[in-house]
mmCIF file of C-alpha atoms and ligand atoms in Angstrom:
data_model
loop_
_atom_site.group_PDB
_atom_site.id
_atom_site.type_symbol
_atom_site.label_atom_id
_atom_site.label_comp_id
_atom_site.label_asym_id
_atom_site.label_seq_id
_atom_site.Cartn_x
_atom_site.Cartn_y
_atom_site.Cartn_z
ATOM 1 C CA MET F 1 -46.814 22.055 -18.821
ATOM 2 C CA GLU F 2 -43.862 21.045 -20.929
ATOM 3 C CA VAL F 3 -40.675 20.841 -18.866
ATOM 4 C CA SER F 4 -37.605 22.219 -20.585
ATOM 5 C CA ASP F 5 -34.567 19.964 -20.406
ATOM 6 C CA PRO F 6 -31.835 21.688 -18.387
ATOM 7 C CA PHE F 7 -29.291 19.082 -19.478
ATOM 8 C CA ASP F 8 -29.948 19.120 -23.217
ATOM 9 C CA TRP F 9 -26.428 20.444 -23.821
ATOM 10 C CA LEU F 10 -24.791 17.275 -22.508
ATOM 11 C CA GLU F 11 -25.136 15.229 -25.751
ATOM 12 C CA ARG F 12 -23.402 17.949 -27.749
ATOM 13 C CA ALA F 13 -20.637 18.208 -25.125
ATOM 14 C CA ALA F 14 -20.183 14.421 -25.175
ATOM 15 C CA GLN F 15 -19.979 14.465 -28.963
ATOM 16 C CA GLU F 16 -17.332 17.197 -28.877
ATOM 17 C CA ARG F 17 -15.269 15.178 -26.427
ATOM 18 C CA ALA F 18 -15.663 12.090 -28.631
ATOM 19 C CA GLU F 19 -14.536 14.041 -31.715
ATOM 20 C CA ALA F 20 -11.459 15.245 -29.830
ATOM 21 C CA GLY F 21 -10.668 11.671 -28.707
ATOM 22 C CA LEU F 22 -11.313 12.602 -25.069
ATOM 23 C CA THR F 23 -14.069 10.212 -24.040
ATOM 24 C CA ARG F 24 -13.228 8.368 -20.835
ATOM 25 C CA ARG F 25 -14.604 5.235 -19.334
ATOM 26 C CA VAL F 26 -14.095 3.256 -16.208
ATOM 27 C CA ARG F 27 -12.933 -0.296 -16.707
ATOM 28 C CA PRO F 28 -13.427 -2.810 -13.903
ATOM 29 C CA ARG F 29 -10.174 -4.543 -13.053
ATOM 30 C CA PRO F 30 -10.627 -8.201 -12.125
ATOM 31 C CA PRO F 31 -8.767 -9.210 -8.957
ATOM 32 C CA ASP F 32 -6.289 -11.096 -11.076
ATOM 33 C CA ASP F 33 -6.466 -10.778 -14.851
ATOM 34 C CA GLY F 34 -2.913 -11.963 -15.408
ATOM 35 C CA LEU F 35 -1.843 -8.651 -16.958
ATOM 36 C CA LEU F 36 1.513 -7.194 -16.064
ATOM 37 C CA ASP F 37 0.453 -3.980 -14.364
ATOM 38 C CA LEU F 38 2.378 -0.788 -15.079
ATOM 39 C CA ALA F 39 -0.608 1.529 -14.766
ATOM 40 C CA GLY F 40 -1.214 1.601 -11.016
ATOM 41 C CA ASN F 41 0.757 3.526 -8.423
ATOM 42 C CA ASP F 42 1.613 0.571 -6.196
ATOM 43 C CA TYR F 43 5.299 1.495 -6.567
ATOM 44 C CA LEU F 44 6.690 -0.804 -3.918
ATOM 45 C CA GLY F 45 4.355 -3.723 -4.622
ATOM 46 C CA LEU F 46 2.820 -3.428 -1.132
ATOM 47 C CA ALA F 47 -0.917 -3.184 -1.930
ATOM 48 C CA ARG F 48 -1.172 -6.983 -1.893
ATOM 49 C CA HIS F 49 1.633 -7.714 0.505
ATOM 50 C CA PRO F 50 0.293 -10.288 3.019
ATOM 51 C CA ALA F 51 1.312 -8.194 6.052
ATOM 52 C CA VAL F 52 -0.441 -5.101 4.665
ATOM 53 C CA VAL F 53 -3.603 -6.963 3.673
ATOM 54 C CA ARG F 54 -3.742 -8.764 7.022
ATOM 55 C CA ALA F 55 -3.355 -5.520 8.969
ATOM 56 C CA ALA F 56 -6.170 -3.913 6.939
ATOM 57 C CA ALA F 57 -8.463 -6.948 7.365
ATOM 58 C CA ASP F 58 -7.800 -7.134 11.117
ATOM 59 C CA ALA F 59 -8.555 -3.424 11.500
ATOM 60 C CA ALA F 60 -11.856 -3.781 9.631
ATOM 61 C CA THR F 61 -12.795 -6.712 11.840
ATOM 62 C CA ARG F 62 -11.935 -4.768 14.982
ATOM 63 C CA TRP F 63 -13.228 -1.287 14.119
ATOM 64 C CA GLY F 64 -15.707 -1.836 11.300
ATOM 65 C CA ALA F 65 -15.688 -1.091 7.585
ATOM 66 C CA GLY F 66 -15.953 2.673 7.879
ATOM 67 C CA ALA F 67 -14.766 5.428 10.201
ATOM 68 C CA THR F 68 -18.406 6.294 11.093
ATOM 69 C CA GLY F 69 -17.783 10.049 11.374
ATOM 70 C CA SER F 70 -15.369 12.947 11.201
ATOM 71 C CA ARG F 71 -12.103 12.428 13.083
ATOM 72 C CA LEU F 72 -13.387 15.158 15.420
ATOM 73 C CA VAL F 73 -16.549 13.205 16.292
ATOM 74 C CA THR F 74 -16.338 9.391 16.125
ATOM 75 C CA GLY F 75 -13.904 8.754 13.270
ATOM 76 C CA ASP F 76 -10.661 8.754 15.240
ATOM 77 C CA THR F 77 -9.048 5.514 16.423
ATOM 78 C CA THR F 78 -5.733 4.695 18.097
ATOM 79 C CA LEU F 79 -4.612 3.520 14.643
ATOM 80 C CA HIS F 80 -4.878 7.054 13.250
ATOM 81 C CA GLY F 81 -2.636 8.457 15.975
ATOM 82 C CA GLU F 82 -0.150 5.625 15.571
ATOM 83 C CA LEU F 83 -0.044 6.176 11.819
ATOM 84 C CA GLU F 84 0.492 9.923 12.305
ATOM 85 C CA ARG F 85 3.392 9.376 14.703
ATOM 86 C CA GLU F 86 4.990 6.851 12.364
ATOM 87 C CA LEU F 87 4.541 9.041 9.263
ATOM 88 C CA ALA F 88 6.084 12.052 11.046
ATOM 89 C CA SER F 89 8.955 9.951 12.337
ATOM 90 C CA TYR F 90 9.682 8.326 8.954
ATOM 91 C CA TYR F 91 9.434 11.573 7.021
ATOM 92 C CA GLY F 92 11.234 13.618 9.663
ATOM 93 C CA THR F 93 8.637 16.189 10.720
ATOM 94 C CA GLU F 94 7.371 17.085 14.185
ATOM 95 C CA SER F 95 3.824 16.100 13.441
ATOM 96 C CA ALA F 96 1.369 14.665 10.907
ATOM 97 C CA LEU F 97 -2.355 14.781 10.245
ATOM 98 C CA VAL F 98 -4.141 12.021 8.331
ATOM 99 C CA PHE F 99 -6.923 12.910 5.868
ATOM 100 C CA SER F 100 -9.289 10.675 3.905
ATOM 101 C CA SER F 101 -7.264 11.148 0.680
ATOM 102 C CA GLY F 102 -4.263 12.952 -0.710
ATOM 103 C CA TYR F 103 -6.693 15.217 -2.560
ATOM 104 C CA ALA F 104 -8.364 16.195 0.710
ATOM 105 C CA ALA F 105 -4.947 16.673 2.346
ATOM 106 C CA ASN F 106 -3.931 19.130 -0.378
ATOM 107 C CA LEU F 107 -7.187 21.084 -0.138
ATOM 108 C CA GLY F 108 -6.820 21.192 3.646
ATOM 109 C CA MET F 109 -3.145 22.141 3.624
ATOM 110 C CA VAL F 110 -3.440 25.000 1.136
ATOM 111 C CA THR F 111 -6.758 26.476 2.232
ATOM 112 C CA GLY F 112 -5.833 26.092 5.910
ATOM 113 C CA LEU F 113 -2.606 28.041 5.455
ATOM 114 C CA ALA F 114 -3.615 30.549 2.757
ATOM 115 C CA GLY F 115 -6.337 32.995 3.602
ATOM 116 C CA GLY F 116 -6.936 36.639 2.766
ATOM 117 C CA GLY F 117 -3.636 38.516 2.598
ATOM 118 C CA THR F 118 -1.717 35.496 1.266
ATOM 119 C CA HIS F 119 0.038 35.368 -2.082
ATOM 120 C CA LEU F 120 0.661 31.940 -3.623
ATOM 121 C CA ALA F 121 3.357 31.224 -6.200
ATOM 122 C CA CYS F 122 2.458 27.926 -7.900
ATOM 123 C CA ASP F 123 4.264 25.695 -10.403
ATOM 124 C CA ARG F 124 2.349 25.652 -13.690
ATOM 125 C CA HIS F 125 2.312 21.833 -13.748
ATOM 126 C CA ASN F 126 0.989 21.316 -10.214
ATOM 127 C CA HIS F 127 -1.390 18.405 -9.617
ATOM 128 C CA ALA F 128 -5.121 19.072 -10.089
ATOM 129 C CA SER F 129 -5.684 18.894 -6.320
ATOM 130 C CA LEU F 130 -3.187 21.718 -5.722
ATOM 131 C CA ILE F 131 -4.773 23.707 -8.540
ATOM 132 C CA ASP F 132 -8.226 23.264 -7.008
ATOM 133 C CA ALA F 133 -6.811 24.146 -3.588
ATOM 134 C CA THR F 134 -5.357 27.347 -5.047
ATOM 135 C CA ARG F 135 -8.712 28.228 -6.615
ATOM 136 C CA LEU F 136 -10.380 27.787 -3.227
ATOM 137 C CA ALA F 137 -7.716 29.922 -1.543
ATOM 138 C CA LYS F 138 -8.371 32.650 -4.117
ATOM 139 C CA ALA F 139 -12.085 32.477 -3.344
ATOM 140 C CA ASN F 140 -11.058 33.123 0.287
ATOM 141 C CA GLY F 141 -9.137 36.281 -0.661
ATOM 142 C CA ALA F 142 -5.669 34.972 -1.538
ATOM 143 C CA SER F 143 -3.871 35.953 -4.746
ATOM 144 C CA ALA F 144 -1.930 33.515 -6.917
ATOM 145 C CA ALA F 145 0.653 33.646 -9.703
ATOM 146 C CA LEU F 146 1.820 30.676 -11.775
ATOM 147 C CA PHE F 147 5.486 30.136 -12.479
ATOM 148 C CA GLY F 148 7.144 28.222 -15.302
ATOM 149 C CA HIS F 149 7.444 24.502 -14.640
ATOM 150 C CA ALA F 150 10.342 23.849 -12.219
ATOM 151 C CA ASP F 151 11.788 27.251 -13.180
ATOM 152 C CA LEU F 152 13.415 28.957 -10.194
ATOM 153 C CA THR F 153 13.806 32.351 -11.859
ATOM 154 C CA SER F 154 10.148 32.352 -12.798
ATOM 155 C CA ALA F 155 9.240 31.206 -9.256
ATOM 156 C CA GLN F 156 11.153 34.144 -7.854
ATOM 157 C CA ASP F 157 9.253 36.533 -10.148
ATOM 158 C CA ALA F 158 5.925 34.957 -9.151
ATOM 159 C CA LEU F 159 6.778 35.482 -5.483
ATOM 160 C CA ALA F 160 7.898 39.044 -6.074
ATOM 161 C CA SER F 161 4.483 39.863 -7.587
ATOM 162 C CA SER F 162 2.818 39.616 -4.175
ATOM 163 C CA GLY F 163 1.798 43.319 -4.178
ATOM 164 C CA ALA F 164 0.033 44.287 -0.952
ATOM 165 C CA MET F 165 -0.239 40.695 0.263
ATOM 166 C CA THR F 166 1.686 40.279 3.503
ATOM 167 C CA ARG F 167 2.037 36.474 3.643
ATOM 168 C CA ARG F 168 3.627 34.390 0.949
ATOM 169 C CA LEU F 169 3.628 30.685 0.045
ATOM 170 C CA VAL F 170 5.335 28.698 -2.697
ATOM 171 C CA VAL F 171 3.311 25.656 -3.784
ATOM 172 C CA SER F 172 4.709 22.781 -5.840
ATOM 173 C CA ASP F 173 4.685 19.062 -6.471
ATOM 174 C CA THR F 174 8.046 17.435 -5.714
ATOM 175 C CA VAL F 175 7.716 14.636 -8.299
ATOM 176 C CA PHE F 176 5.365 15.568 -11.133
ATOM 177 C CA SER F 177 2.842 12.844 -11.686
ATOM 178 C CA VAL F 178 2.754 12.720 -15.487
ATOM 179 C CA ASP F 179 6.461 12.656 -16.433
ATOM 180 C CA GLY F 180 7.987 11.703 -13.089
ATOM 181 C CA ASP F 181 10.355 14.698 -13.194
ATOM 182 C CA LEU F 182 11.430 16.545 -10.036
ATOM 183 C CA THR F 183 11.384 20.141 -8.969
ATOM 184 C CA ASP F 184 14.483 21.622 -7.325
ATOM 185 C CA VAL F 185 13.258 21.459 -3.720
ATOM 186 C CA ALA F 186 16.457 22.978 -2.280
ATOM 187 C CA GLY F 187 16.263 25.831 -4.806
ATOM 188 C CA LEU F 188 12.589 26.501 -4.042
ATOM 189 C CA SER F 189 13.431 26.538 -0.341
ATOM 190 C CA ARG F 190 16.237 29.090 -0.880
ATOM 191 C CA ILE F 191 13.911 31.362 -2.837
ATOM 192 C CA SER F 192 11.116 30.949 -0.295
ATOM 193 C CA ARG F 193 13.434 31.867 2.580
ATOM 194 C CA ARG F 194 14.695 34.913 0.715
ATOM 195 C CA HIS F 195 11.082 36.155 0.469
ATOM 196 C CA ARG F 196 10.019 34.973 3.950
ATOM 197 C CA ALA F 197 7.586 32.604 2.250
ATOM 198 C CA GLY F 198 6.429 29.209 3.506
ATOM 199 C CA LEU F 199 6.979 26.274 1.164
ATOM 200 C CA LEU F 200 4.110 23.803 0.593
ATOM 201 C CA LEU F 201 5.110 20.625 -1.229
ATOM 202 C CA ASP F 202 3.092 17.691 -2.518
ATOM 203 C CA ASP F 203 5.296 14.599 -2.139
ATOM 204 C CA ALA F 204 2.635 12.089 -3.251
ATOM 205 C CA HIS F 205 5.071 10.391 -5.645
ATOM 206 C CA GLY F 206 8.139 10.931 -3.461
ATOM 207 C CA LEU F 207 7.280 9.173 -0.202
ATOM 208 C CA GLY F 208 8.605 5.611 -0.395
ATOM 209 C CA VAL F 209 10.459 6.287 -3.624
ATOM 210 C CA ILE F 210 12.943 9.170 -3.418
ATOM 211 C CA GLY F 211 15.600 9.879 -0.813
ATOM 212 C CA PRO F 212 17.397 7.172 1.150
ATOM 213 C CA GLY F 213 14.937 4.381 1.936
ATOM 214 C CA GLY F 214 12.160 6.422 0.306
ATOM 215 C CA GLN F 215 12.136 8.989 3.117
ATOM 216 C CA GLY F 216 10.918 11.545 0.599
ATOM 217 C CA ALA F 217 11.815 14.845 -0.992
ATOM 218 C CA LEU F 218 12.846 16.793 2.114
ATOM 219 C CA THR F 219 15.446 14.251 3.194
ATOM 220 C CA ALA F 220 16.628 13.954 -0.421
ATOM 221 C CA ALA F 221 17.107 17.746 -0.572
ATOM 222 C CA GLY F 222 18.921 17.946 2.788
ATOM 223 C CA LEU F 223 15.921 19.713 4.359
ATOM 224 C CA ARG F 224 14.678 17.031 6.742
ATOM 225 C CA GLY F 225 12.890 18.683 9.651
ATOM 226 C CA ALA F 226 12.792 22.191 8.113
ATOM 227 C CA SER F 227 10.416 24.333 10.180
ATOM 228 C CA ASP F 228 9.228 26.475 7.256
ATOM 229 C CA ILE F 229 8.147 23.623 4.949
ATOM 230 C CA VAL F 230 4.850 21.715 5.008
ATOM 231 C CA VAL F 231 4.367 18.559 2.939
ATOM 232 C CA SER F 232 1.362 16.553 1.797
ATOM 233 C CA VAL F 233 1.578 12.863 0.944
ATOM 234 C CA THR F 234 -0.811 10.180 -0.186
ATOM 235 C CA LEU F 235 -1.077 6.737 1.387
ATOM 236 C CA SER F 236 -2.400 5.338 -1.894
ATOM 237 C CA LYS F 237 0.779 5.027 -3.955
ATOM 238 C CA ALA F 238 4.013 3.648 -2.452
ATOM 239 C CA LEU F 239 2.199 2.662 0.756
ATOM 240 C CA GLY F 240 -0.350 0.639 -1.238
ATOM 241 C CA ALA F 241 -3.325 1.735 0.897
ATOM 242 C CA GLN F 242 -5.613 4.772 0.679
ATOM 243 C CA GLY F 243 -5.759 8.178 2.356
ATOM 244 C CA GLY F 244 -3.481 11.189 2.678
ATOM 245 C CA ALA F 245 -1.600 13.232 5.240
ATOM 246 C CA VAL F 246 -0.065 16.626 5.888
ATOM 247 C CA LEU F 247 3.343 16.585 7.563
ATOM 248 C CA GLY F 248 4.962 19.550 9.284
ATOM 249 C CA PRO F 249 5.638 21.467 12.493
ATOM 250 C CA HIS F 250 3.291 20.972 15.485
ATOM 251 C CA ARG F 251 1.843 24.460 15.223
ATOM 252 C CA VAL F 252 0.869 23.940 11.558
ATOM 253 C CA ILE F 253 -0.821 20.618 12.278
ATOM 254 C CA ARG F 254 -2.601 22.121 15.307
ATOM 255 C CA HIS F 255 -3.893 24.912 13.067
ATOM 256 C CA LEU F 256 -5.158 22.444 10.445
ATOM 257 C CA VAL F 257 -7.068 20.406 13.049
ATOM 258 C CA ASP F 258 -8.985 23.560 13.957
ATOM 259 C CA THR F 259 -9.417 25.049 10.480
ATOM 260 C CA ALA F 260 -8.981 22.637 7.545
ATOM 261 C CA ARG F 261 -12.470 22.077 6.183
ATOM 262 C CA THR F 262 -11.530 18.795 4.483
ATOM 263 C CA PHE F 263 -10.442 17.542 7.902
ATOM 264 C CA ILE F 264 -13.380 18.872 9.890
ATOM 265 C CA PHE F 265 -16.273 18.141 7.525
ATOM 266 C CA ASP F 266 -15.038 14.913 5.929
ATOM 267 C CA THR F 267 -15.524 11.426 7.335
ATOM 268 C CA GLY F 268 -12.200 10.248 8.744
ATOM 269 C CA LEU F 269 -10.007 7.751 6.938
ATOM 270 C CA ALA F 270 -11.412 4.230 7.385
ATOM 271 C CA PRO F 271 -9.498 2.047 9.888
ATOM 272 C CA ALA F 272 -8.556 -0.608 7.295
ATOM 273 C CA PRO F 273 -6.446 1.639 5.031
ATOM 274 C CA ALA F 274 -4.979 3.385 8.085
ATOM 275 C CA ALA F 275 -3.753 0.013 9.361
ATOM 276 C CA GLY F 276 -2.604 -1.013 5.864
ATOM 277 C CA ALA F 277 -0.529 2.163 5.497
ATOM 278 C CA LEU F 278 0.975 1.639 8.940
ATOM 279 C CA ALA F 279 1.972 -1.930 8.046
ATOM 280 C CA ALA F 280 3.464 -0.677 4.756
ATOM 281 C CA LEU F 281 5.582 1.893 6.631
ATOM 282 C CA THR F 282 6.824 -0.850 8.940
ATOM 283 C CA LEU F 283 7.861 -2.884 5.888
ATOM 284 C CA LEU F 284 9.552 0.125 4.341
ATOM 285 C CA ARG F 285 11.607 0.635 7.507
ATOM 286 C CA ALA F 286 12.622 -3.022 7.474
ATOM 287 C CA GLU F 287 13.298 -3.155 3.720
ATOM 288 C CA PRO F 288 14.507 0.313 2.631
ATOM 289 C CA GLN F 289 16.073 -1.206 -0.482
ATOM 290 C CA ARG F 290 12.598 -1.316 -2.067
ATOM 291 C CA ALA F 291 12.874 2.422 -2.801
ATOM 292 C CA GLU F 292 16.247 2.138 -4.536
ATOM 293 C CA ARG F 293 14.979 -0.864 -6.500
ATOM 294 C CA VAL F 294 11.941 0.955 -7.905
ATOM 295 C CA ARG F 295 14.080 3.902 -9.017
ATOM 296 C CA GLY F 296 16.546 1.523 -10.656
ATOM 297 C CA ILE F 297 13.758 -0.256 -12.539
ATOM 298 C CA ALA F 298 12.299 3.024 -13.787
ATOM 299 C CA HIS F 299 15.719 4.012 -15.058
ATOM 300 C CA THR F 300 16.322 0.677 -16.826
ATOM 301 C CA LEU F 301 12.861 0.766 -18.386
ATOM 302 C CA ALA F 302 13.285 4.320 -19.684
ATOM 303 C CA SER F 303 16.737 3.616 -21.162
ATOM 304 C CA ALA F 304 15.557 0.458 -22.900
ATOM 305 C CA LEU F 305 12.469 2.167 -24.347
ATOM 306 C CA GLY F 306 14.592 5.117 -25.485
ATOM 307 C CA GLU F 307 16.922 2.697 -27.281
ATOM 308 C CA GLN F 308 13.862 1.441 -29.170
ATOM 309 C CA GLY F 309 13.368 4.958 -30.526
ATOM 310 C CA LEU F 310 10.425 5.865 -28.285
ATOM 311 C CA ARG F 311 10.174 9.386 -26.851
ATOM 312 C CA VAL F 312 10.593 8.751 -23.151
ATOM 313 C CA SER F 313 10.810 11.064 -20.127
ATOM 314 C CA ALA F 314 13.949 10.996 -17.952
ATOM 315 C CA PRO F 315 12.580 9.333 -14.815
ATOM 316 C CA ARG F 316 13.778 10.472 -11.388
ATOM 317 C CA ALA F 317 11.189 8.494 -9.404
ATOM 318 C CA ALA F 318 8.891 5.605 -10.388
ATOM 319 C CA VAL F 319 7.053 7.175 -13.327
ATOM 320 C CA VAL F 320 8.137 6.801 -16.972
ATOM 321 C CA SER F 321 6.128 8.498 -19.683
ATOM 322 C CA VAL F 322 6.191 7.810 -23.416
ATOM 323 C CA LEU F 323 4.833 10.388 -25.851
ATOM 324 C CA ALA F 324 2.099 9.322 -28.290
ATOM 325 C CA PRO F 325 1.348 11.099 -31.588
ATOM 326 C CA SER F 326 -2.317 11.850 -30.747
ATOM 327 C CA PRO F 327 -4.969 11.126 -28.079
ATOM 328 C CA ASP F 328 -6.518 8.455 -30.333
ATOM 329 C CA ASP F 329 -3.107 6.856 -30.890
ATOM 330 C CA ALA F 330 -2.506 6.842 -27.140
ATOM 331 C CA VAL F 331 -5.797 5.018 -26.511
ATOM 332 C CA ALA F 332 -5.210 2.531 -29.336
ATOM 333 C CA TRP F 333 -1.621 1.932 -28.232
ATOM 334 C CA ALA F 334 -2.641 1.281 -24.630
ATOM 335 C CA GLY F 335 -5.296 -1.141 -25.986
ATOM 336 C CA ARG F 336 -2.704 -3.030 -28.041
ATOM 337 C CA CYS F 337 -0.456 -3.272 -24.972
ATOM 338 C CA ARG F 338 -3.398 -4.660 -22.978
ATOM 339 C CA HIS F 339 -4.039 -7.302 -25.641
ATOM 340 C CA ALA F 340 -0.379 -8.215 -25.462
ATOM 341 C CA GLY F 341 -0.669 -8.668 -21.682
ATOM 342 C CA VAL F 342 0.668 -5.367 -20.334
ATOM 343 C CA ARG F 343 -1.467 -2.698 -18.667
ATOM 344 C CA VAL F 344 -0.185 0.869 -19.069
ATOM 345 C CA GLY F 345 -1.764 4.213 -18.217
ATOM 346 C CA CYS F 346 -3.059 6.448 -20.982
ATOM 347 C CA PHE F 347 -2.949 10.186 -20.270
ATOM 348 C CA ARG F 348 -4.685 12.711 -22.483
ATOM 349 C CA PRO F 349 -5.850 16.304 -22.098
ATOM 350 C CA PRO F 350 -6.943 17.601 -19.637
ATOM 351 C CA SER F 351 -4.845 15.213 -17.509
ATOM 352 C CA VAL F 352 -1.585 16.322 -19.150
ATOM 353 C CA PRO F 353 -0.166 19.742 -18.330
ATOM 354 C CA ASP F 354 1.192 20.469 -21.826
ATOM 355 C CA GLY F 355 -1.656 18.967 -23.895
ATOM 356 C CA ARG F 356 0.597 16.158 -25.214
ATOM 357 C CA PRO F 357 -0.892 12.646 -24.915
ATOM 358 C CA ARG F 358 1.313 9.896 -23.512
ATOM 359 C CA LEU F 359 1.413 6.457 -22.092
ATOM 360 C CA ARG F 360 2.334 6.526 -18.412
ATOM 361 C CA LEU F 361 4.216 3.539 -17.074
ATOM 362 C CA THR F 362 4.974 3.004 -13.427
ATOM 363 C CA ALA F 363 7.885 0.939 -12.223
ATOM 364 C CA ARG F 364 7.302 -1.370 -9.280
ATOM 365 C CA ALA F 365 9.906 -2.698 -6.886
ATOM 366 C CA ASP F 366 8.596 -6.246 -7.411
ATOM 367 C CA LEU F 367 9.071 -6.338 -11.206
ATOM 368 C CA THR F 368 11.662 -8.847 -12.386
ATOM 369 C CA ASP F 369 14.241 -8.220 -15.119
ATOM 370 C CA ALA F 370 12.181 -10.544 -17.357
ATOM 371 C CA ASP F 371 9.082 -8.392 -16.694
ATOM 372 C CA VAL F 372 10.978 -5.278 -17.774
ATOM 373 C CA ASP F 373 12.210 -6.997 -20.983
ATOM 374 C CA ARG F 374 8.638 -8.057 -21.749
ATOM 375 C CA VAL F 375 7.279 -4.528 -21.301
ATOM 376 C CA VAL F 376 9.930 -3.143 -23.645
ATOM 377 C CA ASP F 377 9.166 -5.806 -26.300
ATOM 378 C CA VAL F 378 5.416 -5.176 -26.068
ATOM 379 C CA LEU F 379 5.681 -1.388 -26.243
ATOM 380 C CA ALA F 380 8.166 -1.425 -29.097
ATOM 381 C CA GLY F 381 6.095 -4.009 -30.989
ATOM 382 C CA THR F 382 2.780 -2.193 -30.631
ATOM 383 C CA ARG F 383 3.852 1.440 -31.111
ATOM 384 C CA PRO F 384 1.746 3.639 -33.408
ATOM 385 C CA VAL F 385 3.077 4.292 -36.895
ATOM 386 C CA PRO F 386 4.797 7.691 -36.681
ATOM 387 C CA VAL F 387 2.856 10.624 -38.112
ATOM 388 C CA GLY F 388 3.833 11.284 -41.750
ATOM 389 C CA THR F 389 4.527 7.673 -42.615
ATOM 390 C CA ARG F 390 0.961 6.417 -42.580
HETATM 391 N N1 PMP D 401 -1.076 14.715 -5.530
HETATM 392 C C1 PMP D 401 -0.550 14.087 -6.588
HETATM 393 C C2 PMP D 401 0.723 14.619 -7.174
HETATM 394 C C3 PMP D 401 -1.171 12.965 -7.123
HETATM 395 O O1 PMP D 401 -0.658 12.359 -8.208
HETATM 396 C C4 PMP D 401 -2.369 12.501 -6.543
HETATM 397 C C5 PMP D 401 -3.089 11.266 -7.059
HETATM 398 N N2 PMP D 401 -3.192 11.149 -8.395
HETATM 399 C C6 PMP D 401 -2.884 13.188 -5.451
HETATM 400 C C7 PMP D 401 -2.215 14.281 -4.959
HETATM 401 C C8 PMP D 401 -4.167 12.780 -4.817
HETATM 402 O O2 PMP D 401 -3.951 11.728 -3.929
HETATM 403 P P1 PMP D 401 -5.158 10.713 -3.595
HETATM 404 O O3 PMP D 401 -5.272 9.829 -4.777
HETATM 405 O O4 PMP D 401 -4.716 10.047 -2.352
HETATM 406 O O5 PMP D 401 -6.376 11.554 -3.405
#
């Protein structure tokens, strides 16, 4: 019997993506290729810090390479509890719960707190993990309305459209990952309180970068310790490790332990990254100036690139984005930068909220002034010819 091919549509789909300039590929990064890296999210330069690497290696030696099970079975170690206490203390919440990734933390936070009868008001540019979390919440009986990006009036309207739903949540990134712009956390909190809504924030790009000493978006907004706000963070950016966490009041964390499916059914975070993140937090406490430094570098980089006539975002954290004329131009431009010794991120649809391709550059606290000058020279010297002149 001839077997029909259930995947015969894949070639056509691949061709369509290729025609639209949207083919992706993974590219192995050698341990040290000598490139100046402005594509990763190691904002504070801690991923290779000797104290962080040593802590991770020691933990693997002591506990093994993996967690061996869910945190609720065999995957919990004293390191996890220590990390949770330190995260809560640094960020200023009562409690914290560590997940295997920031993605899992967002799914757990939103689906754990939004069931049937909940209305979600979500920023239109939220990270993919918050979008997926919202979709899951809707499948569980929640309703959701999008509001205009960082637009408080629109957020208010989205909240007011809750209809018969009796519980309300506002869901937003604090620092948006593509352009590095901020939402008005204090404004969102005011609106949420007016509507008796909880506020769920993703501070993946804020922890370690914004607020004094990188204490994050709540401290920066004067809302440290607020009992009606729950925050997710990742351990994979400023803390240079891997994993995620939800931070908030005891009763919220208690509820997530019992109900968050990405906590219950997922293997716990491996001991090595838990120890690495803990060591990174210790360094951040000892050297809070790293956070100010990374923000300063992002600012200098953006101003210098703007002076070169490039279309640059106004950075408020570590991310600087530079618009490219087309997806193909963005790929070619990133390739020319790589040949010139500088690695930059290349963002194209569907990874950009407004469909506009860009290069994404990330400042790092350990870049020197000479590094920044070099990046500016390389980007300015390799830019695509503007549309209309070629
Ligand atoms: N939220 C935001 C805003 C992010 O940028 C990311 C990572 N790209 C995540 C969540 C997911 O975090 P992780 O990589 O730890 O899964």
